[in-house]
């Protein structure tokens, strides 16, 4: 008798991430509601929560930042600048991970 295997669903969940990321690793960006999604060149995805009063929608066309000496984008240190003129710091970074839901 063959065993029936139920398909498992998967969902994206936020997991803790460090305070900094090498800015050269960021390959793309998208706004996702209250978060800014950072797509890394190694196929990982991070969610960035911006400081209070900043909207991720301001960064839908991407962003630039003044390079720091260490080349890192760090929480509560570096400012992202949108093409429309908004300037915001990243308040938190989380890695987005696919997890199986039973």
PDB file of N, CA and C in Angstrom:
ATOM      1  N   UNK A   1       0.835  -1.169   0.000  1.00  0.00           N
ATOM      2  CA  UNK A   1       0.000   0.000   0.000  1.00  0.00           C
ATOM      3  C   UNK A   1       0.888   1.244   0.000  1.00  0.00           C
ATOM      4  N   UNK A   2       0.624   2.154  -0.917  1.00  0.00           N
ATOM      5  CA  UNK A   2       1.437   3.373  -1.040  1.00  0.00           C
ATOM      6  C   UNK A   2       1.029   4.376   0.030  1.00  0.00           C
ATOM      7  N   UNK A   3       2.013   5.037   0.556  1.00  0.00           N
ATOM      8  CA  UNK A   3       1.777   6.040   1.596  1.00  0.00           C
ATOM      9  C   UNK A   3       1.484   7.380   0.940  1.00  0.00           C
ATOM     10  N   UNK A   4       0.465   8.065   1.396  1.00  0.00           N
ATOM     11  CA  UNK A   4       0.136   9.382   0.870  1.00  0.00           C
ATOM     12  C   UNK A   4       0.916  10.440   1.650  1.00  0.00           C
ATOM     13  N   UNK A   5       1.598  11.282   0.905  1.00  0.00           N
ATOM     14  CA  UNK A   5       2.384  12.339   1.541  1.00  0.00           C
ATOM     15  C   UNK A   5       1.708  13.677   1.249  1.00  0.00           C
ATOM     16  N   UNK A   6       1.342  14.355   2.314  1.00  0.00           N
ATOM     17  CA  UNK A   6       0.715  15.666   2.175  1.00  0.00           C
ATOM     18  C   UNK A   6       1.771  16.689   1.768  1.00  0.00           C
ATOM     19  N   UNK A   7       1.466  17.556   0.802  1.00  0.00           N
ATOM     20  CA  UNK A   7       2.427  18.608   0.452  1.00  0.00           C
ATOM     21  C   UNK A   7       2.574  19.578   1.635  1.00  0.00           C
ATOM     22  N   UNK A   8       3.784  19.983   1.891  1.00  0.00           N
ATOM     23  CA  UNK A   8       4.039  20.901   2.996  1.00  0.00           C
ATOM     24  C   UNK A   8       4.120  22.313   2.443  1.00  0.00           C
ATOM     25  N   UNK A   9       3.545  23.240   3.170  1.00  0.00           N
ATOM     26  CA  UNK A   9       3.625  24.623   2.726  1.00  0.00           C
ATOM     27  C   UNK A   9       4.833  25.289   3.382  1.00  0.00           C
ATOM     28  N   UNK A  10       5.296  26.330   2.756  1.00  0.00           N
ATOM     29  CA  UNK A  10       6.458  27.047   3.262  1.00  0.00           C
ATOM     30  C   UNK A  10       6.105  28.525   3.352  1.00  0.00           C
ATOM     31  N   UNK A  11       6.698  29.181   4.318  1.00  0.00           N
ATOM     32  CA  UNK A  11       6.470  30.614   4.469  1.00  0.00           C
ATOM     33  C   UNK A  11       7.774  31.304   4.845  1.00  0.00           C
ATOM     34  N   UNK A  12       7.854  32.587   4.509  1.00  0.00           N
ATOM     35  CA  UNK A  12       9.019  33.391   4.872  1.00  0.00           C
ATOM     36  C   UNK A  12       8.861  33.882   6.301  1.00  0.00           C
ATOM     37  N   UNK A  13       9.899  33.713   7.095  1.00  0.00           N
ATOM     38  CA  UNK A  13       9.894  34.206   8.468  1.00  0.00           C
ATOM     39  C   UNK A  13      11.171  35.005   8.708  1.00  0.00           C
ATOM     40  N   UNK A  14      11.078  35.965   9.617  1.00  0.00           N
ATOM     41  CA  UNK A  14      12.240  36.782   9.963  1.00  0.00           C
ATOM     42  C   UNK A  14      13.053  36.086  11.041  1.00  0.00           C
ATOM     43  N   UNK A  15      14.352  36.078  10.860  1.00  0.00           N
ATOM     44  CA  UNK A  15      15.283  35.523  11.838  1.00  0.00           C
ATOM     45  C   UNK A  15      16.311  36.600  12.171  1.00  0.00           C
ATOM     46  N   UNK A  16      16.868  36.559  13.373  1.00  0.00           N
ATOM     47  CA  UNK A  16      17.854  37.573  13.768  1.00  0.00           C
ATOM     48  C   UNK A  16      19.022  37.639  12.780  1.00  0.00           C
ATOM     49  N   UNK A  17      19.533  38.828  12.602  1.00  0.00           N
ATOM     50  CA  UNK A  17      20.691  39.071  11.751  1.00  0.00           C
ATOM     51  C   UNK A  17      21.575  40.063  12.488  1.00  0.00           C
ATOM     52  N   UNK A  18      22.801  40.144  12.121  1.00  0.00           N
ATOM     53  CA  UNK A  18      23.744  41.050  12.770  1.00  0.00           C
ATOM     54  C   UNK A  18      23.399  42.520  12.578  1.00  0.00           C
ATOM     55  N   UNK A  19      24.256  43.367  13.032  1.00  0.00           N
ATOM     56  CA  UNK A  19      24.040  44.817  12.971  1.00  0.00           C
ATOM     57  C   UNK A  19      24.529  45.448  11.677  1.00  0.00           C
ATOM     58  N   UNK A  20      25.363  44.728  10.904  1.00  0.00           N
ATOM     59  CA  UNK A  20      25.948  45.308   9.691  1.00  0.00           C
ATOM     60  C   UNK A  20      25.936  44.299   8.542  1.00  0.00           C
ATOM     61  N   UNK A  21      25.953  44.830   7.317  1.00  0.00           N
ATOM     62  CA  UNK A  21      26.078  44.027   6.107  1.00  0.00           C
ATOM     63  C   UNK A  21      27.017  44.770   5.171  1.00  0.00           C
ATOM     64  N   UNK A  22      27.864  44.028   4.467  1.00  0.00           N
ATOM     65  CA  UNK A  22      28.748  44.629   3.475  1.00  0.00           C
ATOM     66  C   UNK A  22      27.863  45.224   2.377  1.00  0.00           C
ATOM     67  N   UNK A  23      27.936  46.524   2.174  1.00  0.00           N
ATOM     68  CA  UNK A  23      27.067  47.211   1.219  1.00  0.00           C
ATOM     69  C   UNK A  23      27.225  46.669  -0.200  1.00  0.00           C
ATOM     70  N   UNK A  24      28.399  46.152  -0.541  1.00  0.00           N
ATOM     71  CA  UNK A  24      28.626  45.616  -1.888  1.00  0.00           C
ATOM     72  C   UNK A  24      27.844  44.332  -2.130  1.00  0.00           C
ATOM     73  N   UNK A  25      27.359  43.699  -1.074  1.00  0.00           N
ATOM     74  CA  UNK A  25      26.585  42.456  -1.218  1.00  0.00           C
ATOM     75  C   UNK A  25      25.142  42.711  -1.614  1.00  0.00           C
ATOM     76  N   UNK A  26      24.661  43.950  -1.486  1.00  0.00           N
ATOM     77  CA  UNK A  26      23.273  44.280  -1.810  1.00  0.00           C
ATOM     78  C   UNK A  26      23.124  44.415  -3.317  1.00  0.00           C
ATOM     79  N   UNK A  27      22.244  43.593  -3.888  1.00  0.00           N
ATOM     80  CA  UNK A  27      22.047  43.606  -5.329  1.00  0.00           C
ATOM     81  C   UNK A  27      20.732  44.213  -5.772  1.00  0.00           C
ATOM     82  N   UNK A  28      19.761  44.312  -4.851  1.00  0.00           N
ATOM     83  CA  UNK A  28      18.459  44.857  -5.211  1.00  0.00           C
ATOM     84  C   UNK A  28      17.672  45.233  -3.979  1.00  0.00           C
ATOM     85  N   UNK A  29      16.578  45.967  -4.196  1.00  0.00           N
ATOM     86  CA  UNK A  29      15.769  46.464  -3.088  1.00  0.00           C
ATOM     87  C   UNK A  29      14.308  46.554  -3.531  1.00  0.00           C
ATOM     88  N   UNK A  30      13.391  46.352  -2.580  1.00  0.00           N
ATOM     89  CA  UNK A  30      11.958  46.509  -2.842  1.00  0.00           C
ATOM     90  C   UNK A  30      11.278  46.894  -1.536  1.00  0.00           C
ATOM     91  N   UNK A  31      10.209  47.691  -1.645  1.00  0.00           N
ATOM     92  CA  UNK A  31       9.468  47.996  -0.423  1.00  0.00           C
ATOM     93  C   UNK A  31       8.422  46.909  -0.206  1.00  0.00           C
ATOM     94  N   UNK A  32       8.259  46.517   1.044  1.00  0.00           N
ATOM     95  CA  UNK A  32       7.320  45.456   1.404  1.00  0.00           C
ATOM     96  C   UNK A  32       6.538  45.933   2.620  1.00  0.00           C
ATOM     97  N   UNK A  33       5.558  46.766   2.388  1.00  0.00           N
ATOM     98  CA  UNK A  33       4.765  47.281   3.500  1.00  0.00           C
ATOM     99  C   UNK A  33       5.587  48.141   4.420  1.00  0.00           C
ATOM    100  N   UNK A  34       5.789  47.669   5.637  1.00  0.00           N
ATOM    101  CA  UNK A  34       6.519  48.455   6.630  1.00  0.00           C
ATOM    102  C   UNK A  34       8.019  48.165   6.621  1.00  0.00           C
ATOM    103  N   UNK A  35       8.477  47.353   5.690  1.00  0.00           N
ATOM    104  CA  UNK A  35       9.884  46.951   5.621  1.00  0.00           C
ATOM    105  C   UNK A  35      10.476  47.234   4.242  1.00  0.00           C
ATOM    106  N   UNK A  36      11.777  47.374   4.222  1.00  0.00           N
ATOM    107  CA  UNK A  36      12.519  47.477   2.982  1.00  0.00           C
ATOM    108  C   UNK A  36      13.222  46.136   2.799  1.00  0.00           C
ATOM    109  N   UNK A  37      12.987  45.478   1.685  1.00  0.00           N
ATOM    110  CA  UNK A  37      13.596  44.176   1.430  1.00  0.00           C
ATOM    111  C   UNK A  37      14.905  44.387   0.672  1.00  0.00           C
ATOM    112  N   UNK A  38      15.973  43.787   1.175  1.00  0.00           N
ATOM    113  CA  UNK A  38      17.284  43.866   0.537  1.00  0.00           C
ATOM    114  C   UNK A  38      17.606  42.492  -0.039  1.00  0.00           C
ATOM    115  N   UNK A  39      17.857  42.439  -1.333  1.00  0.00           N
ATOM    116  CA  UNK A  39      18.181  41.194  -2.007  1.00  0.00           C
ATOM    117  C   UNK A  39      19.696  41.150  -2.182  1.00  0.00           C
ATOM    118  N   UNK A  40      20.326  40.161  -1.565  1.00  0.00           N
ATOM    119  CA  UNK A  40      21.780  40.063  -1.589  1.00  0.00           C
ATOM    120  C   UNK A  40      22.251  39.268  -2.794  1.00  0.00           C
ATOM    121  N   UNK A  41      23.463  39.534  -3.217  1.00  0.00           N
ATOM    122  CA  UNK A  41      24.037  38.864  -4.391  1.00  0.00           C
ATOM    123  C   UNK A  41      24.198  37.357  -4.183  1.00  0.00           C
ATOM    124  N   UNK A  42      24.257  36.905  -2.931  1.00  0.00           N
ATOM    125  CA  UNK A  42      24.378  35.469  -2.660  1.00  0.00           C
ATOM    126  C   UNK A  42      23.013  34.791  -2.509  1.00  0.00           C
ATOM    127  N   UNK A  43      21.956  35.464  -2.951  1.00  0.00           N
ATOM    128  CA  UNK A  43      20.580  34.960  -2.996  1.00  0.00           C
ATOM    129  C   UNK A  43      19.866  34.975  -1.648  1.00  0.00           C
ATOM    130  N   UNK A  44      20.498  35.534  -0.620  1.00  0.00           N
ATOM    131  CA  UNK A  44      19.798  35.699   0.649  1.00  0.00           C
ATOM    132  C   UNK A  44      18.946  36.960   0.569  1.00  0.00           C
ATOM    133  N   UNK A  45      18.012  37.071   1.492  1.00  0.00           N
ATOM    134  CA  UNK A  45      17.133  38.217   1.533  1.00  0.00           C
ATOM    135  C   UNK A  45      17.064  38.730   2.975  1.00  0.00           C
ATOM    136  N   UNK A  46      17.182  40.046   3.129  1.00  0.00           N
ATOM    137  CA  UNK A  46      17.081  40.678   4.434  1.00  0.00           C
ATOM    138  C   UNK A  46      15.898  41.627   4.441  1.00  0.00           C
ATOM    139  N   UNK A  47      15.294  41.794   5.616  1.00  0.00           N
ATOM    140  CA  UNK A  47      14.295  42.854   5.777  1.00  0.00           C
ATOM    141  C   UNK A  47      14.940  43.922   6.652  1.00  0.00           C
ATOM    142  N   UNK A  48      14.751  45.157   6.238  1.00  0.00           N
ATOM    143  CA  UNK A  48      15.310  46.284   6.973  1.00  0.00           C
ATOM    144  C   UNK A  48      14.163  47.142   7.483  1.00  0.00           C
ATOM    145  N   UNK A  49      14.101  47.305   8.779  1.00  0.00           N
ATOM    146  CA  UNK A  49      13.121  48.207   9.368  1.00  0.00           C
ATOM    147  C   UNK A  49      13.800  49.561   9.457  1.00  0.00           C
ATOM    148  N   UNK A  50      13.152  50.587   8.923  1.00  0.00           N
ATOM    149  CA  UNK A  50      13.724  51.925   8.935  1.00  0.00           C
ATOM    150  C   UNK A  50      13.361  52.659  10.211  1.00  0.00           C
ATOM    151  N   UNK A  51      14.129  53.708  10.514  1.00  0.00           N
ATOM    152  CA  UNK A  51      13.864  54.487  11.712  1.00  0.00           C
ATOM    153  C   UNK A  51      12.452  55.078  11.660  1.00  0.00           C
ATOM    154  N   UNK A  52      11.938  55.401  12.822  1.00  0.00           N
ATOM    155  CA  UNK A  52      10.582  55.928  12.950  1.00  0.00           C
ATOM    156  C   UNK A  52      10.412  57.157  12.054  1.00  0.00           C
ATOM    157  N   UNK A  53       9.280  57.209  11.369  1.00  0.00           N
ATOM    158  CA  UNK A  53       8.978  58.343  10.501  1.00  0.00           C
ATOM    159  C   UNK A  53       9.442  58.176   9.068  1.00  0.00           C
ATOM    160  N   UNK A  54      10.116  57.085   8.761  1.00  0.00           N
ATOM    161  CA  UNK A  54      10.594  56.823   7.399  1.00  0.00           C
ATOM    162  C   UNK A  54       9.721  55.769   6.734  1.00  0.00           C
ATOM    163  N   UNK A  55       9.424  55.984   5.475  1.00  0.00           N
ATOM    164  CA  UNK A  55       8.598  55.038   4.730  1.00  0.00           C
ATOM    165  C   UNK A  55       9.445  54.270   3.722  1.00  0.00           C
ATOM    166  N   UNK A  56       9.360  52.940   3.741  1.00  0.00           N
ATOM    167  CA  UNK A  56      10.085  52.142   2.750  1.00  0.00           C
ATOM    168  C   UNK A  56       9.679  52.480   1.314  1.00  0.00           C
ATOM    169  N   UNK A  57       8.481  53.004   1.123  1.00  0.00           N
ATOM    170  CA  UNK A  57       8.011  53.359  -0.225  1.00  0.00           C
ATOM    171  C   UNK A  57       8.893  54.409  -0.887  1.00  0.00           C
ATOM    172  N   UNK A  58       9.560  55.218  -0.072  1.00  0.00           N
ATOM    173  CA  UNK A  58      10.461  56.246  -0.605  1.00  0.00           C
ATOM    174  C   UNK A  58      11.643  55.622  -1.352  1.00  0.00           C
ATOM    175  N   UNK A  59      11.908  54.334  -1.097  1.00  0.00           N
ATOM    176  CA  UNK A  59      13.100  53.690  -1.632  1.00  0.00           C
ATOM    177  C   UNK A  59      12.799  52.667  -2.717  1.00  0.00           C
ATOM    178  N   UNK A  60      11.595  52.726  -3.313  1.00  0.00           N
ATOM    179  CA  UNK A  60      11.210  51.726  -4.299  1.00  0.00           C
ATOM    180  C   UNK A  60      12.103  51.758  -5.541  1.00  0.00           C
ATOM    181  N   UNK A  61      12.735  52.882  -5.819  1.00  0.00           N
ATOM    182  CA  UNK A  61      13.647  52.973  -6.961  1.00  0.00           C
ATOM    183  C   UNK A  61      15.091  52.697  -6.557  1.00  0.00           C
ATOM    184  N   UNK A  62      15.291  52.260  -5.335  1.00  0.00           N
ATOM    185  CA  UNK A  62      16.637  51.986  -4.851  1.00  0.00           C
ATOM    186  C   UNK A  62      17.121  53.093  -3.933  1.00  0.00           C
ATOM    187  N   UNK A  63      18.370  52.989  -3.536  1.00  0.00           N
ATOM    188  CA  UNK A  63      18.952  53.986  -2.652  1.00  0.00           C
ATOM    189  C   UNK A  63      20.449  54.056  -2.878  1.00  0.00           C
ATOM    190  N   UNK A  64      21.034  55.069  -2.338  1.00  0.00           N
ATOM    191  CA  UNK A  64      22.486  55.144  -2.304  1.00  0.00           C
ATOM    192  C   UNK A  64      22.868  55.570  -0.904  1.00  0.00           C
ATOM    193  N   UNK A  65      24.129  55.423  -0.583  1.00  0.00           N
ATOM    194  CA  UNK A  65      24.598  55.823   0.736  1.00  0.00           C
ATOM    195  C   UNK A  65      26.015  56.347   0.600  1.00  0.00           C
ATOM    196  N   UNK A  66      26.368  57.219   1.517  1.00  0.00           N
ATOM    197  CA  UNK A  66      27.736  57.705   1.532  1.00  0.00           C
ATOM    198  C   UNK A  66      28.613  56.568   2.034  1.00  0.00           C
ATOM    199  N   UNK A  67      29.652  56.206   1.279  1.00  0.00           N
ATOM    200  CA  UNK A  67      30.469  55.067   1.698  1.00  0.00           C
ATOM    201  C   UNK A  67      31.165  55.318   3.038  1.00  0.00           C
ATOM    202  N   UNK A  68      31.133  54.324   3.884  1.00  0.00           N
ATOM    203  CA  UNK A  68      31.852  54.404   5.152  1.00  0.00           C
ATOM    204  C   UNK A  68      33.241  53.801   4.949  1.00  0.00           C
ATOM    205  N   UNK A  69      34.138  54.051   5.862  1.00  0.00           N
ATOM    206  CA  UNK A  69      35.506  53.534   5.733  1.00  0.00           C
ATOM    207  C   UNK A  69      35.536  52.014   5.670  1.00  0.00           C
ATOM    208  N   UNK A  70      34.637  51.369   6.430  1.00  0.00           N
ATOM    209  CA  UNK A  70      34.644  49.906   6.462  1.00  0.00           C
ATOM    210  C   UNK A  70      33.787  49.260   5.364  1.00  0.00           C
ATOM    211  N   UNK A  71      33.046  50.062   4.593  1.00  0.00           N
ATOM    212  CA  UNK A  71      32.228  49.538   3.499  1.00  0.00           C
ATOM    213  C   UNK A  71      30.960  48.836   3.946  1.00  0.00           C
ATOM    214  N   UNK A  72      30.600  48.977   5.222  1.00  0.00           N
ATOM    215  CA  UNK A  72      29.422  48.306   5.764  1.00  0.00           C
ATOM    216  C   UNK A  72      28.233  49.248   5.864  1.00  0.00           C
ATOM    217  N   UNK A  73      27.053  48.679   5.765  1.00  0.00           N
ATOM    218  CA  UNK A  73      25.808  49.367   6.088  1.00  0.00           C
ATOM    219  C   UNK A  73      25.421  48.854   7.467  1.00  0.00           C
ATOM    220  N   UNK A  74      25.390  49.749   8.454  1.00  0.00           N
ATOM    221  CA  UNK A  74      25.155  49.322   9.838  1.00  0.00           C
ATOM    222  C   UNK A  74      23.904  49.974  10.420  1.00  0.00           C
ATOM    223  N   UNK A  75      23.226  49.222  11.278  1.00  0.00           N
ATOM    224  CA  UNK A  75      22.034  49.662  11.993  1.00  0.00           C
ATOM    225  C   UNK A  75      22.387  50.884  12.840  1.00  0.00           C
ATOM    226  N   UNK A  76      21.514  51.879  12.799  1.00  0.00           N
ATOM    227  CA  UNK A  76      21.637  53.115  13.592  1.00  0.00           C
ATOM    228  C   UNK A  76      22.937  53.877  13.362  1.00  0.00           C
ATOM    229  N   UNK A  77      23.580  53.648  12.221  1.00  0.00           N
ATOM    230  CA  UNK A  77      24.805  54.373  11.924  1.00  0.00           C
ATOM    231  C   UNK A  77      24.733  55.075  10.569  1.00  0.00           C
ATOM    232  N   UNK A  78      24.475  54.317   9.516  1.00  0.00           N
ATOM    233  CA  UNK A  78      24.525  54.852   8.153  1.00  0.00           C
ATOM    234  C   UNK A  78      23.144  55.282   7.667  1.00  0.00           C
ATOM    235  N   UNK A  79      23.127  56.327   6.865  1.00  0.00           N
ATOM    236  CA  UNK A  79      21.870  56.820   6.285  1.00  0.00           C
ATOM    237  C   UNK A  79      21.726  56.335   4.852  1.00  0.00           C
ATOM    238  N   UNK A  80      20.530  55.837   4.553  1.00  0.00           N
ATOM    239  CA  UNK A  80      20.167  55.514   3.178  1.00  0.00           C
ATOM    240  C   UNK A  80      19.553  56.770   2.586  1.00  0.00           C
ATOM    241  N   UNK A  81      19.853  57.052   1.342  1.00  0.00           N
ATOM    242  CA  UNK A  81      19.278  58.215   0.670  1.00  0.00           C
ATOM    243  C   UNK A  81      18.536  57.734  -0.564  1.00  0.00           C
ATOM    244  N   UNK A  82      17.252  58.111  -0.658  1.00  0.00           N
ATOM    245  CA  UNK A  82      16.446  57.694  -1.808  1.00  0.00           C
ATOM    246  C   UNK A  82      16.666  58.680  -2.951  1.00  0.00           C
ATOM    247  N   UNK A  83      16.277  58.274  -4.119  1.00  0.00           N
ATOM    248  CA  UNK A  83      16.407  59.151  -5.284  1.00  0.00           C
ATOM    249  C   UNK A  83      15.463  60.347  -5.191  1.00  0.00           C
ATOM    250  N   UNK A  84      14.416  60.217  -4.361  1.00  0.00           N
ATOM    251  CA  UNK A  84      13.458  61.315  -4.190  1.00  0.00           C
ATOM    252  C   UNK A  84      13.885  62.288  -3.083  1.00  0.00           C
ATOM    253  N   UNK A  85      15.000  61.981  -2.394  1.00  0.00           N
ATOM    254  CA  UNK A  85      15.519  62.911  -1.395  1.00  0.00           C
ATOM    255  C   UNK A  85      15.342  62.494   0.053  1.00  0.00           C
ATOM    256  N   UNK A  86      14.643  61.400   0.323  1.00  0.00           N
ATOM    257  CA  UNK A  86      14.468  60.943   1.708  1.00  0.00           C
ATOM    258  C   UNK A  86      15.796  60.423   2.253  1.00  0.00           C
ATOM    259  N   UNK A  87      16.015  60.626   3.553  1.00  0.00           N
ATOM    260  CA  UNK A  87      17.223  60.130   4.216  1.00  0.00           C
ATOM    261  C   UNK A  87      16.793  59.410   5.485  1.00  0.00           C
ATOM    262  N   UNK A  88      17.164  58.149   5.600  1.00  0.00           N
ATOM    263  CA  UNK A  88      16.737  57.338   6.737  1.00  0.00           C
ATOM    264  C   UNK A  88      17.834  56.383   7.178  1.00  0.00           C
ATOM    265  N   UNK A  89      17.858  56.107   8.472  1.00  0.00           N
ATOM    266  CA  UNK A  89      18.752  55.083   9.013  1.00  0.00           C
ATOM    267  C   UNK A  89      17.979  53.768   9.114  1.00  0.00           C
ATOM    268  N   UNK A  90      18.723  52.680   9.072  1.00  0.00           N
ATOM    269  CA  UNK A  90      18.134  51.357   9.286  1.00  0.00           C
ATOM    270  C   UNK A  90      18.088  51.123  10.796  1.00  0.00           C
ATOM    271  N   UNK A  91      16.908  50.779  11.309  1.00  0.00           N
ATOM    272  CA  UNK A  91      16.740  50.538  12.742  1.00  0.00           C
ATOM    273  C   UNK A  91      17.012  49.080  13.116  1.00  0.00           C
ATOM    274  N   UNK A  92      16.679  48.146  12.199  1.00  0.00           N
ATOM    275  CA  UNK A  92      16.884  46.707  12.459  1.00  0.00           C
ATOM    276  C   UNK A  92      17.068  45.971  11.148  1.00  0.00           C
ATOM    277  N   UNK A  93      17.824  44.894  11.210  1.00  0.00           N
ATOM    278  CA  UNK A  93      17.985  43.981  10.072  1.00  0.00           C
ATOM    279  C   UNK A  93      17.576  42.579  10.506  1.00  0.00           C
ATOM    280  N   UNK A  94      16.855  41.886   9.625  1.00  0.00           N
ATOM    281  CA  UNK A  94      16.491  40.495   9.852  1.00  0.00           C
ATOM    282  C   UNK A  94      16.742  39.720   8.562  1.00  0.00           C
ATOM    283  N   UNK A  95      17.149  38.468   8.694  1.00  0.00           N
ATOM    284  CA  UNK A  95      17.274  37.609   7.529  1.00  0.00           C
ATOM    285  C   UNK A  95      15.937  36.921   7.309  1.00  0.00           C
ATOM    286  N   UNK A  96      15.506  36.857   6.056  1.00  0.00           N
ATOM    287  CA  UNK A  96      14.276  36.181   5.692  1.00  0.00           C
ATOM    288  C   UNK A  96      14.626  34.743   5.305  1.00  0.00           C
ATOM    289  N   UNK A  97      13.940  33.784   5.951  1.00  0.00           N
ATOM    290  CA  UNK A  97      14.234  32.369   5.750  1.00  0.00           C
ATOM    291  C   UNK A  97      12.939  31.625   5.447  1.00  0.00           C
ATOM    292  N   UNK A  98      12.993  30.709   4.468  1.00  0.00           N
ATOM    293  CA  UNK A  98      11.841  29.863   4.170  1.00  0.00           C
ATOM    294  C   UNK A  98      11.778  28.730   5.173  1.00  0.00           C
ATOM    295  N   UNK A  99      10.639  28.596   5.828  1.00  0.00           N
ATOM    296  CA  UNK A  99      10.452  27.503   6.789  1.00  0.00           C
ATOM    297  C   UNK A  99       9.234  26.699   6.401  1.00  0.00           C
ATOM    298  N   UNK A 100       9.295  25.409   6.659  1.00  0.00           N
ATOM    299  CA  UNK A 100       8.194  24.509   6.379  1.00  0.00           C
ATOM    300  C   UNK A 100       7.153  24.631   7.489  1.00  0.00           C
ATOM    301  N   UNK A 101       5.903  24.756   7.075  1.00  0.00           N
ATOM    302  CA  UNK A 101       4.787  24.852   8.019  1.00  0.00           C
ATOM    303  C   UNK A 101       3.991  23.565   7.923  1.00  0.00           C
ATOM    304  N   UNK A 102       3.717  22.976   9.063  1.00  0.00           N
ATOM    305  CA  UNK A 102       2.970  21.707   9.068  1.00  0.00           C
ATOM    306  C   UNK A 102       1.516  21.947   9.340  1.00  0.00           C
TER     307      UNK A 102
END
